[in-house]
Tab-separated table of C-alpha atoms in Angstrom:
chain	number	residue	atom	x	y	z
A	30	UNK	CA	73.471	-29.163	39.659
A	31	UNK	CA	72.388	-31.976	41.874
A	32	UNK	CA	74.814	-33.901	43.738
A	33	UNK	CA	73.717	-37.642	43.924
A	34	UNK	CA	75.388	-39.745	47.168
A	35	UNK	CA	74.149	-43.170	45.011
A	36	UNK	CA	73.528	-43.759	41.463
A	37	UNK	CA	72.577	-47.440	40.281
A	38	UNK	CA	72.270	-48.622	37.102
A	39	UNK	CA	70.534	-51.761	36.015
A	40	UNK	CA	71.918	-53.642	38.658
A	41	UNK	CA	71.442	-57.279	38.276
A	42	UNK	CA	72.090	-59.921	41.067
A	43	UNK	CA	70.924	-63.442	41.199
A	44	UNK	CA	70.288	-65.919	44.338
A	45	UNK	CA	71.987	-69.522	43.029
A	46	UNK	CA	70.539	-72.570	44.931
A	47	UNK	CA	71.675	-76.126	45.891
A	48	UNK	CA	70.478	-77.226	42.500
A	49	UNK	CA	72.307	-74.640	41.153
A	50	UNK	CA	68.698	-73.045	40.012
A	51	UNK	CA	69.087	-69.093	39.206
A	52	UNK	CA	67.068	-66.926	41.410
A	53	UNK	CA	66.822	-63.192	40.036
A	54	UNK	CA	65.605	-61.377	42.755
A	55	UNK	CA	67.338	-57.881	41.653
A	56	UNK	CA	66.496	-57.788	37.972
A	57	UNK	CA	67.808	-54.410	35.812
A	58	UNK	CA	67.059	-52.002	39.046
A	59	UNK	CA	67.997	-48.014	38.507
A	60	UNK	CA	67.781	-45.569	41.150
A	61	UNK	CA	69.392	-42.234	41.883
A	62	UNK	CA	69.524	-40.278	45.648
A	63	UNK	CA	70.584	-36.973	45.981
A	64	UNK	CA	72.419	-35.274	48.638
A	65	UNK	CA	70.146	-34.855	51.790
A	66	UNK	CA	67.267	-36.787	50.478
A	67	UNK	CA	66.138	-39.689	51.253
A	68	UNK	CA	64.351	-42.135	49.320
A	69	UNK	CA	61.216	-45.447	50.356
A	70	UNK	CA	61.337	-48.577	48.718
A	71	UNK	CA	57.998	-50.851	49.389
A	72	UNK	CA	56.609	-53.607	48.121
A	73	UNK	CA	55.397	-57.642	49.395
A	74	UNK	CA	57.198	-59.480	51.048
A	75	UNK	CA	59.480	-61.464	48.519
A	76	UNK	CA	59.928	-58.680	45.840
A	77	UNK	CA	63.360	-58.342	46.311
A	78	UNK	CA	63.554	-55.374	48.980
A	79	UNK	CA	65.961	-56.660	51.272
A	80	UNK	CA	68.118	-58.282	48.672
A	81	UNK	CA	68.616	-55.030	46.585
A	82	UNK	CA	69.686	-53.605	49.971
A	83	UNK	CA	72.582	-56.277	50.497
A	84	UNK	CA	73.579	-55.690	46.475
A	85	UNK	CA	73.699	-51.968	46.961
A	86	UNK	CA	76.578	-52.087	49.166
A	87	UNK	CA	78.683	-54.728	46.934
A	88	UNK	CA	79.566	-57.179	49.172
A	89	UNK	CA	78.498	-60.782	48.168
A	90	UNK	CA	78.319	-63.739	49.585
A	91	UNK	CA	77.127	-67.005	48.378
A	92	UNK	CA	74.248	-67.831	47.039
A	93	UNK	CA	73.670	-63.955	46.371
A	94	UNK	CA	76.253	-63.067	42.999
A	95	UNK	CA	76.733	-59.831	40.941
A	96	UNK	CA	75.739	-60.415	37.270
A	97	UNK	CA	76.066	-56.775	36.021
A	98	UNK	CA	75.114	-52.611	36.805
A	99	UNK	CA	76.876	-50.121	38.382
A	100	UNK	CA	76.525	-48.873	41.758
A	101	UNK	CA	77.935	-45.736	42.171
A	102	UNK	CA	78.456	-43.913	46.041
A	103	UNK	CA	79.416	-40.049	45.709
A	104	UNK	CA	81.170	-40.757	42.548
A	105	UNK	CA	83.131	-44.073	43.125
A	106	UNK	CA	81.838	-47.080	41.205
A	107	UNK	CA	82.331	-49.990	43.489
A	108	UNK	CA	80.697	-52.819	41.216
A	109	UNK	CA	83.353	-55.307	40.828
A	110	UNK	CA	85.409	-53.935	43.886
A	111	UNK	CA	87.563	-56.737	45.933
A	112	UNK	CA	85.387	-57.776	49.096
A	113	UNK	CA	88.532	-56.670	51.602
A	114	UNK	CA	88.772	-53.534	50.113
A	115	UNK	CA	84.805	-52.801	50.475
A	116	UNK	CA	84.807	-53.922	54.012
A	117	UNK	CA	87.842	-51.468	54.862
A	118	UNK	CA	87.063	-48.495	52.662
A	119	UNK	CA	83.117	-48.734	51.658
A	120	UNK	CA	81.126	-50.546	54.268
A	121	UNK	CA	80.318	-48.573	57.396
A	122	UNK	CA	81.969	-44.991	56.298
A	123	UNK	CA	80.815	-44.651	52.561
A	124	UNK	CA	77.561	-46.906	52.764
A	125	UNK	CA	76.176	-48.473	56.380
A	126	UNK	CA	73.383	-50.887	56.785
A	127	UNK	CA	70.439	-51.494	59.431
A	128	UNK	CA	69.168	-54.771	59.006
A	129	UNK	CA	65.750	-56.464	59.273
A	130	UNK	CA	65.157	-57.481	62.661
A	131	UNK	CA	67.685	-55.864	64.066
A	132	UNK	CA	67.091	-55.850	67.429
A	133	UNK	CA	68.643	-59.311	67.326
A	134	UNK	CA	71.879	-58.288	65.495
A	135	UNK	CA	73.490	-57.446	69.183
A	136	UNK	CA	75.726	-60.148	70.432
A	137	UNK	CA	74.380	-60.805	73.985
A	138	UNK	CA	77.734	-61.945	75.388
A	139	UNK	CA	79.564	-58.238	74.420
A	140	UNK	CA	79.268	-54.587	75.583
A	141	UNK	CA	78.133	-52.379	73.191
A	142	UNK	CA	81.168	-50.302	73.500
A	143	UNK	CA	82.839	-53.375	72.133
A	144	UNK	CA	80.885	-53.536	69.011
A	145	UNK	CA	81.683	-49.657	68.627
A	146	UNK	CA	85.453	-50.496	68.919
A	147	UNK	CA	85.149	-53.492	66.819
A	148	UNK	CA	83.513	-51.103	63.529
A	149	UNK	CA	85.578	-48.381	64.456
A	150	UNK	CA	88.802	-50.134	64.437
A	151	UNK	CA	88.184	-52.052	61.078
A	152	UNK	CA	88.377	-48.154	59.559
A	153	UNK	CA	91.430	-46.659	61.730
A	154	UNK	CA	93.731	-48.912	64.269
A	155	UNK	CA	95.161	-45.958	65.629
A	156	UNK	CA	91.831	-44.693	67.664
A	157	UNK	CA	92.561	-45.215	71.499
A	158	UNK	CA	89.731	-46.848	73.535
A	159	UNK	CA	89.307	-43.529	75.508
A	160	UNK	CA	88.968	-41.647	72.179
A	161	UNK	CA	86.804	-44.182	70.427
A	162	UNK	CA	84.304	-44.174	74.193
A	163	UNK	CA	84.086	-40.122	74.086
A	164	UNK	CA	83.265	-40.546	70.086
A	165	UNK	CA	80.311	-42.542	71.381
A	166	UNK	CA	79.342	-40.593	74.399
A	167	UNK	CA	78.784	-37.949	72.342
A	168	UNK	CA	77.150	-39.624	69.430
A	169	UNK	CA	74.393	-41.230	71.487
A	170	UNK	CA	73.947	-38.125	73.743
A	171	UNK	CA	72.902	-36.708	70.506
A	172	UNK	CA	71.251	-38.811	69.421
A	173	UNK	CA	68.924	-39.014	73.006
A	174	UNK	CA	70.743	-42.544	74.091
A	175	UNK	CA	72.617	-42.094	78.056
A	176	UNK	CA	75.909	-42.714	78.375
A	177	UNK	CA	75.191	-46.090	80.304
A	178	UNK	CA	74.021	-47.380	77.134
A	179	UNK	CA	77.801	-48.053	76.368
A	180	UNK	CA	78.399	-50.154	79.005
A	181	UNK	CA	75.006	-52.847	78.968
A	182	UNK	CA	74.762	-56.033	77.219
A	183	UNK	CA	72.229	-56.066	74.715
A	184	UNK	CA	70.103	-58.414	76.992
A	185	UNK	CA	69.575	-55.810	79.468
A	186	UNK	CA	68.014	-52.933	76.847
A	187	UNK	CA	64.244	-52.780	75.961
A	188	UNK	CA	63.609	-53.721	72.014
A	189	UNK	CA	63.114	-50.104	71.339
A	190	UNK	CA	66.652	-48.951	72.932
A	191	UNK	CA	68.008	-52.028	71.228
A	192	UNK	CA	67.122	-50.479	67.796
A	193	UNK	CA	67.888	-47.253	68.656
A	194	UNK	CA	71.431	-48.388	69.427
A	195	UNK	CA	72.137	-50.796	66.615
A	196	UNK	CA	71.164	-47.578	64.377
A	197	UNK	CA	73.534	-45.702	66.316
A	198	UNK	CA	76.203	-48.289	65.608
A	199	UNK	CA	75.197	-48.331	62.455
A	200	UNK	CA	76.073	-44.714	61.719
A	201	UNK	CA	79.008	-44.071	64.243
A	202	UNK	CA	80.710	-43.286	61.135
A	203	UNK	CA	78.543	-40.692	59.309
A	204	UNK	CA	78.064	-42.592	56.275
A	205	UNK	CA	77.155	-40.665	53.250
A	206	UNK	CA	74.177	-43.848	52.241
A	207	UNK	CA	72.204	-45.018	54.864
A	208	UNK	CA	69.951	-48.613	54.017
A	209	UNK	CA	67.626	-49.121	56.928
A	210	UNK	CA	65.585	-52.276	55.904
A	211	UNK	CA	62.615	-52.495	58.068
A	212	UNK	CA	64.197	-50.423	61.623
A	213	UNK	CA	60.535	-49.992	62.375
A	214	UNK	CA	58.835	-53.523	62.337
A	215	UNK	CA	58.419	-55.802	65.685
A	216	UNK	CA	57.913	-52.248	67.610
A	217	UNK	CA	55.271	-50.658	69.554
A	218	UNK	CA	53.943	-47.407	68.002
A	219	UNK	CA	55.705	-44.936	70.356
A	220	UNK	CA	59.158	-47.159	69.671
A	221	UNK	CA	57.943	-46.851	66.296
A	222	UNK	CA	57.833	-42.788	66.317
A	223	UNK	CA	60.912	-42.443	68.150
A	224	UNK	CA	63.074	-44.590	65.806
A	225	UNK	CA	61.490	-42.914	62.907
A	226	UNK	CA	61.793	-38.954	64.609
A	227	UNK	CA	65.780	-40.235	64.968
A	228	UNK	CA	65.967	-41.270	61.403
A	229	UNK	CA	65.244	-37.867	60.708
A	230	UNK	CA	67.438	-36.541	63.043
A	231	UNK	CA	70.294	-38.004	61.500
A	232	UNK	CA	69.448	-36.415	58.331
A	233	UNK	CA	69.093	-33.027	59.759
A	234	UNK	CA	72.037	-32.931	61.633
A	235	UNK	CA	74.228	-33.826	58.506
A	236	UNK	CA	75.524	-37.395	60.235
A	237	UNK	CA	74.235	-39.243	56.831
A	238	UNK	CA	74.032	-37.543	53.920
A	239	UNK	CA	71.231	-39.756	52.317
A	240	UNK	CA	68.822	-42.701	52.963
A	241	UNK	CA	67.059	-45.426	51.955
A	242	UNK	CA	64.392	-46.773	53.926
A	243	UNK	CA	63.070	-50.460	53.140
A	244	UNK	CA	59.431	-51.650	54.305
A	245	UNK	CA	55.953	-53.179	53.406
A	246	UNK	CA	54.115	-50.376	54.665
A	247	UNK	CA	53.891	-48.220	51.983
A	248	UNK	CA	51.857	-45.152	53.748
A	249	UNK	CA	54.922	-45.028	56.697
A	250	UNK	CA	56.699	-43.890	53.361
A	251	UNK	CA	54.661	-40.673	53.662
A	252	UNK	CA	56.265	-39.387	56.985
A	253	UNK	CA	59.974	-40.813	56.681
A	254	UNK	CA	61.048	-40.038	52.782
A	255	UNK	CA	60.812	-37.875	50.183
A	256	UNK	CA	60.565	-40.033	47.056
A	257	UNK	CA	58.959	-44.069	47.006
A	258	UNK	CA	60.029	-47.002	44.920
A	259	UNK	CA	57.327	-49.675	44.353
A	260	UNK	CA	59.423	-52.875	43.958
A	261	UNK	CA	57.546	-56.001	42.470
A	262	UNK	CA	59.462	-59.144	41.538
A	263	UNK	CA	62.740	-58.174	41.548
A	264	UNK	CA	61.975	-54.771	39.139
A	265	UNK	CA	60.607	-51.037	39.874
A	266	UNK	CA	56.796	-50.759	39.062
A	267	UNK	CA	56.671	-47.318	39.753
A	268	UNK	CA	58.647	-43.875	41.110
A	269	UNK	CA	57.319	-41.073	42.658
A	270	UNK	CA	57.357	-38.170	45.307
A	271	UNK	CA	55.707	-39.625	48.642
A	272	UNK	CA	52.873	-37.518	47.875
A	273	UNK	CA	52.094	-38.470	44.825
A	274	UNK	CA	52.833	-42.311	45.572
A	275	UNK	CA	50.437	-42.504	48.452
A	276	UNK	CA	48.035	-40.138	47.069
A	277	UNK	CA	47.900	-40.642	43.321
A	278	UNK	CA	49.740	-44.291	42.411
A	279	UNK	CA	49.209	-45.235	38.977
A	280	UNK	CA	50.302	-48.861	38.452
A	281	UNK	CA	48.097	-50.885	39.155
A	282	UNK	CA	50.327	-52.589	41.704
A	283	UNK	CA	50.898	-49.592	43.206
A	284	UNK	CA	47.097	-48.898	43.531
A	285	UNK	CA	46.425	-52.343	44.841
A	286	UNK	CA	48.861	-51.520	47.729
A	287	UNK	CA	47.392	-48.626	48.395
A	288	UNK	CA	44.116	-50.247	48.188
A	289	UNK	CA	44.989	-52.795	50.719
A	290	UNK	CA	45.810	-50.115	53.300
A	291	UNK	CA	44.148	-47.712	55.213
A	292	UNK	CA	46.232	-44.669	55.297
A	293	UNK	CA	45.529	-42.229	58.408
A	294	UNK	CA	45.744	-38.887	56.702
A	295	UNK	CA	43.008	-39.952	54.620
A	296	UNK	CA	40.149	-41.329	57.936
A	297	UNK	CA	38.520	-44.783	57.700
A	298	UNK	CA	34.854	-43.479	56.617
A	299	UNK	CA	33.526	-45.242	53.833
A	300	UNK	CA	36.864	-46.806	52.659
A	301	UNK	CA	36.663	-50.413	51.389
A	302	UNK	CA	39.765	-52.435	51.467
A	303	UNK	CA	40.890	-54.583	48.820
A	304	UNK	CA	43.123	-57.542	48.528
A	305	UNK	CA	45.969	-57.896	45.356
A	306	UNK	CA	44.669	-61.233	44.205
A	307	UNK	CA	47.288	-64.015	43.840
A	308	UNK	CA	50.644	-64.337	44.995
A	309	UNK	CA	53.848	-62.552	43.877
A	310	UNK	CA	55.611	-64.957	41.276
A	311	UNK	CA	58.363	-67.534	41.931
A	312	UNK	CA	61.782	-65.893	40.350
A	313	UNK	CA	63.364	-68.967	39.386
A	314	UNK	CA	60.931	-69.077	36.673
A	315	UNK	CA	59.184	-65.573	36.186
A	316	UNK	CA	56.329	-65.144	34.050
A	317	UNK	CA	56.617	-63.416	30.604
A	318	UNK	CA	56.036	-59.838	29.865
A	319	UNK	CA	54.585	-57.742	33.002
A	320	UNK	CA	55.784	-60.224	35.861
A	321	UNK	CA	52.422	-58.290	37.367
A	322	UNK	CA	50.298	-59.296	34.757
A	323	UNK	CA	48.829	-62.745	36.270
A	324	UNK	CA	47.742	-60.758	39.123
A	325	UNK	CA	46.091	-57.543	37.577
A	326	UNK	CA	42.476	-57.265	36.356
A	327	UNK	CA	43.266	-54.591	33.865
A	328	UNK	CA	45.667	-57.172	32.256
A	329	UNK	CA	45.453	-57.968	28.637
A	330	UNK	CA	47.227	-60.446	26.454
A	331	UNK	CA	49.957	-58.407	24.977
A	332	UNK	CA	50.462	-57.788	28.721
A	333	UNK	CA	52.295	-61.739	29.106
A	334	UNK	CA	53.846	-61.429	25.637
A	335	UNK	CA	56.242	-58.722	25.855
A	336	UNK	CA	58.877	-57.089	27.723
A	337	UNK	CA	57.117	-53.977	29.527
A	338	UNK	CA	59.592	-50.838	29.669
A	339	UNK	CA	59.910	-48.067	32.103
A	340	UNK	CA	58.401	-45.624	30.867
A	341	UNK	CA	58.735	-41.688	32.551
A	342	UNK	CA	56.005	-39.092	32.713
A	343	UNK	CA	55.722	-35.511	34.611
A	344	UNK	CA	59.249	-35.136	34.858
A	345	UNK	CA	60.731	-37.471	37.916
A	346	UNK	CA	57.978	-40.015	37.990
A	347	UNK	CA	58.064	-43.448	36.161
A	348	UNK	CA	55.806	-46.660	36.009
A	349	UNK	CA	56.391	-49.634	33.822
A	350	UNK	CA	52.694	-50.639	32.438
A	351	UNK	CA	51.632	-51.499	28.991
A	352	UNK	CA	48.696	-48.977	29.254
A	353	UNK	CA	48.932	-44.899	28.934
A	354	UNK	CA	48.435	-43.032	32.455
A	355	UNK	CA	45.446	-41.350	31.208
A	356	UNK	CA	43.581	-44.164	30.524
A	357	UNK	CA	44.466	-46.365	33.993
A	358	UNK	CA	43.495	-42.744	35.944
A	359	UNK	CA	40.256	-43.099	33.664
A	360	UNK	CA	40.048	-46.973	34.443
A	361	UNK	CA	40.494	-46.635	38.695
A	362	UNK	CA	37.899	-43.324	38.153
A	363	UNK	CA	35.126	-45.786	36.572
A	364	UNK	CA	35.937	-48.348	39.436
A	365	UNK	CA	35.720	-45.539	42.810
């Protein structure tokens, strides 16, 4: 029987403004991971990616608020869990986050050996400095970083040994969930490879036991996870192997991703690209029905009249559209 490191259930969480205006950007979001996989989320920017990354680990602060779910990490349901006792017993050991732009999460006044110290110490007091410095040696000689590393302000690294290192941080204590939300963006394409080959890495060498890996860029997906999320206005559009989500996307929002992009595997002969018309809908006041629908040319009126359910088909995959998957594959066929 699978082992899942995260299970979430309908998590809701809501952004509340100055006017005290709701914003649900994480609206009735399920997702499982099991041990040693590791699952994409993509999607605009705006469609709640980064904020369902900050919800997953539980630990609110104003204006983002729990409303309701469960979020479940190897067993223990958090939701609802005191912020002190998250930050000691969750955050960093059970669950760790890479944020976006990360290469500016470094305090340039410290050492990174003092940031080590400083997440290391928030788990276990009793860790001596010399201890907690061969910890890292090792870590980051494992992880290709030089010892040297330890001992340079963040001011004196290149951007791609800056996000190399935060990640390192980031996982210093083998966290079973790993969130990376973006690690690859404001890179060159050789930083780009080398922070996704250490990604992997980590997996393989058993120092996380999952991951979830955030971006726009839906065809990186391909090469860095085994399952992708679409994500579209705070809900899940869509769920599928990599494979089948680059390859063979049903929803229609899914397809117009796809459509936008060219993905390498596939060349650039004779491939038109096509813009999602529109703009991705403001959450404070989200349309009725398919929050998709004002966007999609195969939209029809029942579309913005009622709720649209997930709805599952060849085992594992799911897509929440008002129309049968026969008949959209049948409806992209007649358009190329």
């Amino acid at each position: 029987m699978a082992k899942y490191m995260l299970e979430v259930n309908k998590l809701k969480t809501k952004y509340v403004t100055r006017l005290k205006e709701d914003v649900y950007a994480v609206d009735g979001v399920s997702l499982k991971i099991e041990e040693g996989k590791s699952l994409g989320i993509a999607g605009e920017s705006g469609c709640g990616k980064s904020t369902l990354a900050l919800s997953l680990m539980g630990y609110y602060f104003a204006p983002l608020h729990y409303i309701s779910g469960d979020i479940i990490i190897d067993g223990v349901n958090i939701s609802g869990m005191k912020p002190d006792k998250i930050r000691k017993n969750i955050l960093g050991n059970e669950i760790a986050y890479i944020p976006q732009a990360a290469m500016n999460a470094l305090n340039p006044t410290q050492k990174i050996i003092r940031f080590i110290e400083d997440v290391i110490h928030v788990h276990d007091k009793s860790m001596s400095k010399k201890d907690i410095y061969d910890m890292a040696v090792e870590r980051f000689r494992i992880l290709g970083l030089p010892p040297e590393v330890l001992q340079k302000h963040a001011v004196e690294l290149s951007g791609g040994m800056k996000q190399r290192t935060v990640i390192a941080i980031s996982t210093i204590l083998s966290p079973k969930v790993l969130i990376a939300d973006e690690p690859s963006s404001a890179l060159d394409v050789t930083s780009q490879k080398m922070v996704i080959k250490m990604m992997r890495e980590l997996m393989e060498k058993g120092f996380i036991k999952s991951m979830i890996f955030i971006t726009h860029e839906l065809p990186l997906l391909y090469n860095v996870t085994d399952d992708i999320m679409v994500m579209y206005a705070g809900q899940i559009v869509e769920k599928g192997t990599a494979k089948e989500m680059v390859f063979d996307p049903v929803h229609p929002y899914s397809k117009g991703l796809m459509g936008s992009i060219i993905v390498p595997e596939e060349g650039t002969r004779d491939i038109k690209l096509e813009a999602i018309p529109g703009t991705p809908p403001n959450l404070k006041h989200p349309p009725a029905g398919c929050r998709f629908a004002p966007r999609c040319k195969y939209a029809k009126p029942e579309c913005k009249l009622f709720e649209i359910p997930e709805k599952d088909f060849d085992n594992e995959r799911m897509y929440r559209c008002i129309y049968d998957v026969d008949y959209l594959k049948e409806v992209y066929g007649r358009n190329g």
